[in-house]
Coordinates of C-alpha atoms and ligand atoms in Angstrom, one line a residue:
M13 CA 0.0 0.0 0.0
A14 CA 1.3 3.5 -0.8
F15 CA 2.4 5.7 2.0
R16 CA -0.3 8.2 2.9
P17 CA 0.9 11.3 4.7
G18 CA -1.1 11.7 7.9
R19 CA -2.7 8.4 8.6
D20 CA 0.6 6.6 8.1
A21 CA 2.7 9.2 9.8
K22 CA 4.9 7.5 12.6
I23 CA 3.9 9.0 15.9
V24 CA 5.6 8.2 19.2
I25 CA 4.1 9.3 22.5
I26 CA 6.5 9.4 25.4
G27 CA 4.8 8.6 28.7
C28 CA 1.8 6.6 29.5
G29 CA 0.1 8.9 32.0
I30 CA -3.3 10.2 31.3
S31 CA -2.1 12.8 28.8
G32 CA -0.2 10.1 26.8
I33 CA -3.2 7.8 26.9
G34 CA -5.6 10.6 26.0
A35 CA -3.4 11.5 23.0
A36 CA -3.2 7.9 21.9
Q37 CA -6.9 7.4 22.1
R38 CA -7.6 10.5 20.2
L39 CA -5.1 9.8 17.5
I40 CA -6.7 6.4 16.9
K41 CA -10.1 8.0 16.7
H42 CA -8.7 10.4 14.1
G43 CA -7.6 7.5 12.0
F44 CA -3.8 7.5 12.6
R45 CA -2.6 4.0 12.3
N46 CA 1.1 4.2 13.3
V47 CA 1.0 5.2 16.9
R48 CA 3.3 3.9 19.7
V49 CA 3.5 4.8 23.4
I50 CA 6.8 4.4 25.1
E51 CA 6.7 4.3 28.9
A52 CA 9.6 4.2 31.3
T53 CA 8.0 2.2 34.0
S54 CA 6.1 -1.1 34.1
R55 CA 2.7 0.5 34.5
S56 CA 0.3 3.0 32.9
G57 CA -1.2 5.9 34.8
G58 CA 1.8 7.9 35.9
R59 CA 0.7 10.1 38.8
I60 CA -2.7 8.4 38.9
K61 CA -1.7 5.5 41.1
T62 CA -4.0 3.6 43.4
G63 CA -2.6 1.4 46.2
T64 CA -3.8 -0.5 49.2
L65 CA -3.4 -0.1 53.0
G66 CA -4.6 -3.3 54.5
S67 CA -7.9 -3.9 52.9
N68 CA -8.4 -0.3 51.9
I69 CA -8.0 1.3 48.6
V70 CA -5.9 4.5 48.9
E71 CA -4.7 7.0 46.3
I72 CA -1.0 7.5 46.2
G73 CA -1.2 10.1 43.5
A74 CA -4.3 12.1 42.3
N75 CA -7.2 12.0 44.7
W76 CA -10.2 14.0 43.5
I77 CA -11.9 14.9 40.3
H78 CA -11.6 18.7 40.8
G79 CA -14.8 20.3 39.6
P80 CA -16.8 17.2 38.5
S81 CA -19.3 18.7 36.0
Q82 CA -19.9 18.4 32.3
E83 CA -17.1 20.8 31.4
N84 CA -14.6 18.4 33.0
P85 CA -13.6 15.7 30.6
V86 CA -12.4 13.4 33.4
F87 CA -15.8 13.6 34.9
R88 CA -17.5 12.8 31.6
L89 CA -15.2 9.8 31.1
A90 CA -15.8 8.6 34.7
C91 CA -19.6 8.8 34.2
Q92 CA -19.3 7.0 30.8
Y93 CA -17.3 4.2 32.4
L94 CA -19.8 4.1 35.4
L95 CA -16.9 4.7 37.9
L96 CA -18.7 7.2 40.2
D97 CA -21.3 6.8 42.9
K98 CA -24.8 8.3 42.4
E99 CA -24.2 11.3 44.6
S100 CA -21.1 12.4 42.7
M101 CA -23.0 12.2 39.4
S102 CA -26.1 14.0 40.6
E103 CA -27.2 17.3 39.0
E104 CA -27.0 18.9 42.5
N105 CA -23.4 17.9 43.0
Q106 CA -22.5 19.2 39.5
T107 CA -23.9 22.6 40.1
I108 CA -22.4 23.4 43.4
D109 CA -19.8 26.1 42.6
I110 CA -17.6 27.1 45.5
G111 CA -14.4 27.8 43.6
G112 CA -12.5 24.7 44.8
H113 CA -12.9 22.4 47.8
P114 CA -15.4 23.4 50.5
P115 CA -13.9 23.9 54.0
F116 CA -13.7 20.5 55.9
V117 CA -15.4 20.0 59.2
P118 CA -12.3 20.4 61.4
N119 CA -10.8 19.0 64.6
L120 CA -8.1 21.3 65.9
F121 CA -5.3 20.3 68.3
T122 CA -2.6 22.4 69.8
S123 CA 1.1 21.6 70.5
S124 CA 0.3 21.7 74.2
G125 CA -2.1 18.8 73.8
K126 CA -5.5 20.5 73.8
K127 CA -8.4 20.2 71.4
I128 CA -9.8 23.6 70.8
D129 CA -13.2 24.9 69.7
P130 CA -13.0 26.0 66.1
E131 CA -15.1 29.1 66.9
I132 CA -12.1 30.5 68.8
V133 CA -10.0 30.7 65.6
K134 CA -12.8 31.3 63.1
P135 CA -11.8 34.9 62.4
A136 CA -8.4 33.6 61.3
L137 CA -9.9 31.1 59.0
E138 CA -12.3 33.6 57.5
L139 CA -9.5 36.1 57.0
F140 CA -7.3 33.6 55.3
M141 CA -10.0 32.5 52.9
T142 CA -10.9 36.1 52.0
L143 CA -7.2 36.9 51.3
L144 CA -6.8 33.7 49.2
V145 CA -9.7 34.9 47.0
R146 CA -8.1 38.4 46.7
S147 CA -4.8 36.7 45.7
Q148 CA -6.6 35.1 42.8
E149 CA -8.2 38.4 41.7
F150 CA -4.8 40.1 40.9
H151 CA -4.6 38.0 37.7
E152 CA -7.8 39.6 36.3
S153 CA -6.8 43.1 37.4
G154 CA -3.3 42.8 36.2
E155 CA -1.8 44.1 39.4
E156 CA 0.9 42.5 41.5
P157 CA 1.4 44.4 44.8
L158 CA 3.9 41.8 46.0
P159 CA 5.9 39.2 44.0
S160 CA 4.4 36.1 45.8
V161 CA 1.2 34.8 47.3
G162 CA 3.1 34.0 50.5
E163 CA 4.4 37.5 51.0
F164 CA 0.9 38.9 50.3
L165 CA -0.9 36.6 52.7
K166 CA 1.7 37.2 55.4
R167 CA 1.7 40.9 55.1
E168 CA -2.1 41.2 55.1
T169 CA -2.8 38.7 57.8
Q170 CA -0.2 40.4 60.1
R171 CA -1.7 43.8 59.4
V172 CA -5.3 42.6 60.2
A173 CA -4.2 40.6 63.2
H174 CA -2.4 43.5 64.8
S175 CA -4.9 46.2 64.0
E176 CA -8.2 44.3 64.4
W177 CA -7.8 41.3 66.8
H178 CA -8.1 42.9 70.2
G179 CA -8.9 39.9 72.4
D180 CA -6.6 38.2 74.9
Q181 CA -3.1 37.4 73.8
A182 CA -3.5 33.6 74.0
T183 CA -6.4 33.7 71.6
K184 CA -4.6 36.0 69.2
E185 CA -1.6 33.6 69.2
L186 CA -3.7 30.6 68.5
R187 CA -5.2 32.4 65.5
L188 CA -1.8 33.3 64.2
A189 CA -0.7 29.7 64.7
L190 CA -3.7 28.6 62.6
L191 CA -2.6 31.0 59.9
S192 CA 0.8 29.2 59.7
T193 CA -1.1 25.9 59.5
L194 CA -3.3 27.2 56.7
L195 CA -0.2 28.4 54.8
K196 CA 1.2 24.8 55.0
V197 CA -2.2 23.6 53.7
E198 CA -1.7 25.9 50.7
C199 CA 1.8 24.6 50.1
C200 CA 0.2 21.1 49.6
V201 CA -2.5 22.5 47.4
S202 CA -0.1 24.3 45.2
G203 CA 2.6 21.6 45.5
T204 CA 5.3 24.0 46.5
H205 CA 7.9 24.4 49.3
T206 CA 6.7 27.7 50.4
M207 CA 3.9 30.1 49.2
D208 CA 6.7 32.7 48.9
D209 CA 7.7 30.8 45.7
V210 CA 4.2 31.0 44.1
G211 CA 3.7 34.1 41.9
L212 CA 1.0 36.4 43.0
G213 CA 0.0 37.9 39.6
A214 CA -0.5 34.6 37.9
F215 CA -2.2 32.8 40.9
G216 CA -5.7 33.4 39.5
M217 CA -4.8 31.9 36.2
Y218 CA -5.7 28.5 37.6
K219 CA -9.4 27.9 36.9
T220 CA -11.9 26.0 39.0
L221 CA -14.9 24.2 37.5
P222 CA -18.3 23.8 39.1
G223 CA -19.0 20.6 41.0
L224 CA -18.2 19.3 44.4
D225 CA -14.9 17.4 44.3
C226 CA -15.4 13.7 44.3
T227 CA -13.4 10.5 44.4
F228 CA -13.5 7.1 42.6
P229 CA -14.9 4.5 45.0
G230 CA -13.0 1.8 43.2
G231 CA -9.8 3.8 42.8
Y232 CA -8.6 6.5 40.2
E233 CA -6.7 3.8 38.4
G234 CA -10.0 2.3 37.2
L235 CA -10.2 5.3 34.8
I236 CA -6.8 4.4 33.4
K237 CA -7.8 0.7 33.0
H238 CA -10.9 1.6 31.0
M239 CA -9.1 4.1 28.8
M240 CA -6.3 1.5 28.2
N241 CA -8.9 -1.0 27.0
E242 CA -9.6 1.3 24.1
I243 CA -6.0 1.1 22.9
P244 CA -4.5 -1.9 21.2
K245 CA -2.3 -3.8 23.8
D246 CA 0.8 -3.9 21.5
M247 CA 0.7 -0.1 21.0
V248 CA 2.3 0.5 24.5
L249 CA 5.9 -0.5 25.2
Y250 CA 6.7 -0.6 29.0
N251 CA 10.1 -0.5 30.8
K252 CA 11.6 1.7 28.1
P253 CA 12.9 4.9 29.6
V254 CA 13.7 7.4 26.9
K255 CA 17.2 8.8 27.0
C256 CA 17.3 11.2 24.1
I257 CA 15.0 12.6 21.4
H258 CA 17.1 13.3 18.3
W259 CA 15.2 15.7 16.1
N260 CA 15.9 17.7 12.9
N261 CA 17.4 14.6 11.2
T262 CA 20.4 14.6 13.5
Y263 CA 20.5 10.9 14.3
K264 CA 22.9 8.7 12.4
Q265 CA 20.3 6.1 11.2
S266 CA 17.3 8.4 10.4
S267 CA 16.0 6.6 7.4
S268 CA 13.5 3.8 7.0
K269 CA 12.6 2.0 3.8
G270 CA 13.6 4.9 1.7
R271 CA 11.5 7.4 3.7
T272 CA 13.3 9.7 6.1
C273 CA 11.9 10.3 9.5
P274 CA 13.1 13.5 11.1
V275 CA 13.1 12.2 14.7
T276 CA 14.7 9.2 16.4
V277 CA 13.8 8.3 20.0
E278 CA 16.7 6.6 21.8
C279 CA 15.9 4.6 24.9
V280 CA 18.3 3.9 27.8
N281 CA 18.6 0.3 26.7
G282 CA 19.9 1.4 23.3
E283 CA 16.7 0.7 21.3
T284 CA 15.7 3.4 18.8
F285 CA 12.3 4.3 17.4
E286 CA 11.9 6.5 14.3
A287 CA 9.1 9.0 14.1
D288 CA 7.6 11.8 12.1
H289 CA 6.2 13.3 15.3
V290 CA 6.9 12.8 19.0
I291 CA 4.5 13.9 21.7
V292 CA 6.4 14.4 24.9
T293 CA 4.2 14.0 28.0
I294 CA 7.1 13.7 30.5
P295 CA 6.5 15.6 33.8
L296 CA 8.1 19.0 34.2
G297 CA 10.1 17.7 37.2
Y298 CA 11.9 15.3 34.9
L299 CA 12.3 17.9 32.2
K300 CA 14.0 20.2 34.7
K301 CA 16.4 17.5 35.8
H302 CA 17.2 16.3 32.3
Q303 CA 16.7 19.5 30.2
N304 CA 20.3 19.5 28.8
T305 CA 20.3 15.9 27.6
L306 CA 16.7 14.9 26.7
L307 CA 16.8 16.6 23.3
K308 CA 19.4 16.8 20.6
P309 CA 19.7 19.5 19.3
S310 CA 19.1 21.0 22.7
L311 CA 15.9 22.8 23.5
P312 CA 15.8 26.5 22.4
L313 CA 16.9 28.9 25.1
H314 CA 13.5 30.5 25.6
K315 CA 12.0 27.1 26.2
L316 CA 14.8 26.1 28.6
H317 CA 14.3 29.3 30.5
S318 CA 10.6 28.6 30.9
I319 CA 11.3 25.1 32.1
Q320 CA 13.7 26.5 34.7
R321 CA 11.4 29.3 35.8
M322 CA 8.2 27.3 36.2
G323 CA 7.6 25.6 39.6
F324 CA 7.4 21.9 40.2
G325 CA 7.3 21.0 43.9
T326 CA 6.6 18.0 46.1
N327 CA 3.4 17.1 48.0
N328 CA 3.3 13.7 49.7
K329 CA 0.7 11.7 51.6
I330 CA 1.2 9.6 54.7
F331 CA -1.7 7.2 55.3
L332 CA -2.3 5.8 58.8
E333 CA -4.8 3.2 59.8
F334 CA -6.1 3.1 63.4
E335 CA -8.0 0.5 65.5
K336 CA -10.4 3.2 66.7
P337 CA -10.6 7.0 65.9
F338 CA -9.3 9.7 68.1
W339 CA -11.3 12.3 66.1
D340 CA -15.0 13.2 66.2
E341 CA -17.4 11.2 64.1
D342 CA -18.2 14.2 61.8
C343 CA -14.6 15.3 61.5
E344 CA -13.3 15.6 58.0
A345 CA -9.9 17.1 58.7
I346 CA -7.5 17.3 61.6
Y347 CA -5.3 20.4 61.9
F348 CA -2.3 20.8 64.2
L349 CA -1.5 24.3 65.6
W350 CA 2.0 24.9 66.8
E351 CA 1.7 27.5 69.5
D352 CA 5.2 28.9 68.9
D353 CA 4.3 29.4 65.2
S354 CA 2.7 32.8 65.7
N355 CA 5.1 34.5 63.4
I356 CA 3.2 33.1 60.4
T357 CA 5.5 30.8 58.5
D358 CA 5.2 27.8 56.2
V359 CA 8.8 26.7 56.4
V360 CA 10.6 24.7 59.0
A361 CA 14.0 26.2 60.2
D362 CA 15.7 22.9 60.9
V363 CA 14.4 20.4 58.4
K364 CA 16.4 17.4 59.7
M365 CA 15.3 17.9 63.3
A366 CA 11.8 19.2 62.8
W367 CA 10.5 18.2 59.3
I368 CA 7.3 16.8 60.9
R369 CA 6.2 20.4 61.7
K370 CA 5.4 20.8 58.0
L371 CA 2.7 18.2 58.1
F372 CA -0.3 20.4 58.5
G373 CA -2.6 17.6 59.7
F374 CA -4.8 14.9 58.2
T375 CA -7.9 14.4 56.1
V376 CA -10.2 11.6 57.2
L377 CA -11.0 9.0 54.5
K378 CA -14.8 8.8 54.2
P379 CA -17.1 7.0 54.3
T380 CA -16.1 5.2 57.5
E381 CA -18.1 2.1 56.5
R382 CA -15.7 1.7 53.5
F383 CA -12.4 2.8 54.9
G384 CA -12.6 2.0 58.6
H385 CA -10.4 4.5 60.5
V386 CA -7.8 5.8 58.0
L387 CA -6.2 9.2 57.9
C388 CA -4.3 10.8 55.1
G389 CA -1.5 13.2 56.3
W390 CA -0.3 15.9 53.9
I391 CA 3.2 17.3 53.7
A392 CA 4.8 19.5 51.1
G393 CA 8.2 21.0 50.3
H394 CA 11.8 20.2 51.2
E395 CA 10.5 18.8 54.5
S396 CA 8.5 16.3 52.5
E397 CA 11.5 15.5 50.3
Y398 CA 13.5 14.8 53.5
M399 CA 10.8 12.6 54.8
E400 CA 11.1 10.4 51.7
D401 CA 14.7 9.5 52.7
L402 CA 13.6 8.2 56.1
T403 CA 12.6 4.6 56.8
E404 CA 9.0 3.8 57.2
F405 CA 9.7 3.0 60.8
E406 CA 11.2 6.5 61.4
V407 CA 8.2 8.2 59.7
L408 CA 5.8 6.1 61.8
R409 CA 7.7 7.0 65.0
A410 CA 7.6 10.7 64.1
V411 CA 3.9 10.9 63.2
T412 CA 3.0 8.8 66.3
Q413 CA 4.9 11.2 68.6
L414 CA 3.2 14.1 66.8
I415 CA -0.3 12.7 67.3
R416 CA 0.4 11.8 70.9
R417 CA 1.7 15.3 71.7
F418 CA -1.2 17.1 70.1
T419 CA -3.9 15.0 71.4
G420 CA -2.3 14.6 74.9
N421 CA -3.0 10.9 74.6
P422 CA 0.2 8.8 75.0
T423 CA -1.4 5.5 74.0
I424 CA -2.5 6.3 70.4
A425 CA -0.7 3.9 68.0
P426 CA -1.4 3.7 64.3
K427 CA -1.7 0.1 63.1
Q428 CA -0.2 0.6 59.6
L429 CA 1.5 3.3 57.5
L430 CA 1.9 3.9 53.8
R431 CA 3.5 7.0 52.3
S432 CA 4.2 8.4 48.9
Q433 CA 7.6 9.3 47.6
W434 CA 7.1 11.4 44.6
F435 CA 10.3 13.4 44.7
H436 CA 12.4 10.3 44.5
D437 CA 10.3 8.8 41.7
P438 CA 12.9 9.0 38.9
Y439 CA 10.3 9.7 36.2
T440 CA 8.3 12.3 38.0
C441 CA 10.9 14.1 40.3
G442 CA 8.1 15.8 42.4
S443 CA 4.4 16.1 42.4
Y444 CA 3.0 18.8 40.2
T445 CA 3.4 22.2 38.6
Y446 CA 2.8 25.6 40.1
V447 CA 3.3 29.0 38.5
A448 CA 6.4 30.3 40.3
K449 CA 7.3 33.8 41.2
G450 CA 8.2 35.7 38.1
C451 CA 6.3 33.4 35.8
S452 CA 3.2 34.0 33.7
G453 CA 0.9 32.1 31.4
Y454 CA 3.4 32.9 28.7
D455 CA 5.8 30.4 30.2
I456 CA 3.2 27.7 30.0
D457 CA 2.5 28.6 26.3
I458 CA 6.2 28.3 25.6
L459 CA 6.4 24.9 27.3
A460 CA 3.5 23.8 25.1
E461 CA 5.0 25.2 21.8
P462 CA 6.0 22.4 19.3
L463 CA 9.5 22.2 17.7
P464 CA 10.8 23.3 15.4
M465 CA 9.6 26.9 15.5
P466 CA 7.1 27.6 12.7
D467 CA 9.3 29.9 10.8
S468 CA 12.4 27.6 10.7
G469 CA 11.6 26.0 7.4
A470 CA 12.2 22.5 8.8
Q471 CA 9.6 19.7 8.8
P472 CA 6.9 20.9 11.3
L473 CA 5.6 19.4 14.5
Q474 CA 8.6 17.1 15.1
V475 CA 8.5 17.3 18.8
M476 CA 5.3 18.3 20.6
F477 CA 4.6 18.8 24.3
A478 CA 1.7 17.7 26.4
G479 CA 1.2 16.9 30.1
E480 CA -0.4 18.9 33.0
A481 CA 2.4 21.5 33.0
T482 CA 1.3 22.7 29.6
D483 CA -2.2 23.8 30.3
R484 CA -2.6 27.5 31.3
S485 CA -5.9 27.0 33.2
F486 CA -5.8 23.5 34.6
F487 CA -2.1 22.8 35.2
S488 CA -1.5 20.4 38.2
T489 CA -4.7 18.4 37.5
V490 CA -5.8 15.2 35.8
H491 CA -8.3 17.0 33.6
G492 CA -5.6 19.5 32.6
A493 CA -3.3 16.7 31.6
L494 CA -6.0 14.9 29.6
I495 CA -6.9 18.1 27.7
T496 CA -3.3 18.6 26.7
G497 CA -3.1 15.1 25.3
W498 CA -6.2 15.7 23.2
R499 CA -4.9 19.1 22.2
E500 CA -1.7 17.7 20.7
A501 CA -3.6 14.8 18.9
D502 CA -5.9 17.4 17.4
R503 CA -3.0 19.6 16.4
L504 CA -1.7 16.7 14.3
F505 CA -5.1 16.0 12.9
S506 CA -5.5 19.6 11.8
H507 CA -2.0 19.6 10.4
Y508 CA -2.9 16.7 8.0
S509 CA -6.5 17.7 7.5
P510 CA -6.5 21.5 7.6
M511 CA -10.1 21.7 6.3
S512 CA -11.6 19.6 9.0
G513 CA -11.1 21.7 12.1
Q514 CA -14.5 20.8 13.5
I515 CA -14.1 17.1 13.8
S516 CA -12.3 17.0 17.1
S517 CA -15.3 18.5 18.9
K518 CA -17.5 15.6 17.8
L519 CA -15.2 12.9 19.3
Ligands
6YU601 C1 -6.2 16.0 40.2 C2 -6.0 15.5 42.5 N1 -3.8 15.3 43.5 C3 -1.7 14.3 44.4 C4 -0.4 13.9 44.2 C5 0.1 14.0 42.9 C6 -0.6 14.5 41.9 N2 -2.7 15.5 41.0 P1 2.1 11.7 34.4 O1 3.2 11.9 35.3 O2 0.9 11.0 35.0 O3 2.6 10.7 33.2 C7 3.9 10.9 32.6 C8 4.5 9.5 32.3 O4 5.7 9.7 31.6 C9 4.7 8.7 33.5 O5 4.1 7.4 33.4 C10 6.2 8.5 33.5 O6 6.7 7.3 34.0 C11 6.6 8.7 32.1 N3 8.0 9.1 31.8 C12 8.7 10.1 32.5 N4 9.9 10.1 32.0 C13 10.0 9.2 31.0 C14 11.1 8.9 30.1 N5 12.3 9.4 30.2 N6 10.8 7.9 29.2 C15 9.6 7.3 29.1 N7 8.6 7.6 29.9 C16 8.8 8.6 30.9 N8 -4.8 16.0 40.1 O7 -6.9 16.3 39.3 N9 -6.8 15.7 41.4 O8 -6.6 15.2 43.6 C17 -4.6 15.5 42.4 C18 -2.5 14.9 43.4 C19 0.3 13.4 45.4 C20 1.5 13.5 42.7 C21 -1.9 15.0 42.1 C22 -4.0 15.7 41.2 C23 -2.0 15.8 39.7 C24 -2.3 14.7 38.7 O9 -2.0 13.5 39.2 C25 -1.4 15.0 37.5 O10 -1.6 16.4 37.0 C26 -1.7 14.1 36.3 O11 -1.9 12.8 36.6 C27 -0.5 14.2 35.3 O12 -0.7 13.4 34.2 P2 0.4 13.5 33.0 O13 0.0 12.5 32.0 O14 0.6 14.9 32.6 O15 1.8 13.0 33.7 C28 -4.8 28.6 42.6 C29 -4.1 27.5 42.3 C30 -3.5 26.4 42.6 C31 -3.2 25.3 41.6 N10 -3.2 24.0 42.1 C32 -4.5 23.6 42.5 C33 -4.5 22.3 43.1 C34 -4.9 21.2 42.1 C35 -4.0 20.0 42.2 N11 -4.3 19.2 43.3 C36 -3.8 18.1 43.6 C37 -4.1 17.4 44.6 C38 -4.1 16.1 44.7 C39 -4.3 15.6 46.0

């Protein structure tokens, strides 16, 4: 059969996370017949990773569908595959629009071992929430009164605390301590070491969708399994870390059966794959670490600079199972307030000695009938990265001591522990993207820009870029990642069928 440009183009997708799978699915639907996915590890899913703790299903990576409503493609797929419970799919759930996650029903414990009434610190919580919303508004208004979200939140909370909180000193200090805890929560949400690293002007670029965040009762990986069923099995090659993408016809053997492919993908094991187009879905953390060697010729300077400037931090989870709960029945989240943290900070001075102070607390896995008594601890930043180097026993000892100290109950003992180690994952090198101080949406656009540059005269769309870091509005999410995989598949489709720009919306 004669070679037909387009349908027979050789396409290699690097990475079998949701963006890579999404790209493959879409290319197949567009009629491309020569698609291959090359994955470094032995599994598909990437940062969607479901594990078990005893008999419980726990999410080691992504947890929620953020904004589960019709606009969210992950929600649509999850509904199509019947992976959600009735409540999550209800009209009512889809229309709730609170701009993110609603506040959890809290239990608050202090470092002197007391459980406190949330009402005491409510003004601090309300102030923090108001300021977070204001931080997001600067993107729209184009102002940036301070370079980072952290500096803005600290300046404004200090100002209000000192001018408006006139009660007794102890109450004031508890409220200030809560502000430190809430900053640590935000470090987990943004996936950053400190909110001082998160740019203020671009903070509002991240968009929330309507719908009350929901989880997958059978695990997030169920979504991956269903999507993978729609891809021919032999299309994906596992255990093949890619070492170098040689583009612009620079590899020595870049010809196949008389036809020249401009790109050769070289794996660590020496195997090579020729391609007309490569879609790179490798996480930004990996790109940062291997930016000088992953592509030959090297990435253009402006792209390298955006990779360096953008933020990619660590957020880890520590799951604990208990025989019986030490928290209230209606409690959804446990927060720890360090009484000596009244200077409002989200970093720990001595990481080695006091890394555990960065763990802001726990969320409670619900419903109890399904999970029993399981907590998920959250810890971000360098303290989280340090935690990854400790043994499981050392982590268990540290969290047990922490819980005993804050509850004042020296007998509490978790039955089991499971923690994530995303920073040391060699193919992720952290958790997810944030827009760092000094960055803008322009950096994300540059990350997403295909190579070579359009005006270079070389064969176009040789190396294309997808993955959560390449979406301006939904970076750091599963739906953001999926959308980018589809975007690059559609880009190829339009390239070969310039007159059929409408087809992608019908898929
Ligand atoms: C979401 C959530 N969630 C918690 C934690 C983590 C993440 N996310 P992948 O990495 O999946 O795939 C790439 C593949 O490439 C992979 O398989 C590699 O092995 C492979 N690869 C790498 N190098 C290679 C090489 N050299 N050769 C070959 N292959 C190679 N998202 O929607 N809900 O609850 C969470 C959470 C602990 C770690 C999350 C969540 C993020 C998603 O998991 C992530 O974006 C996607 O899975 C990425 O898919 P991908 O395909 O791009 O890469 C204002 C403002 C604030 C902004 N932030 C708001 C907060 C929203 C984020 N919240 C997250 C929270 C949690 C708890």
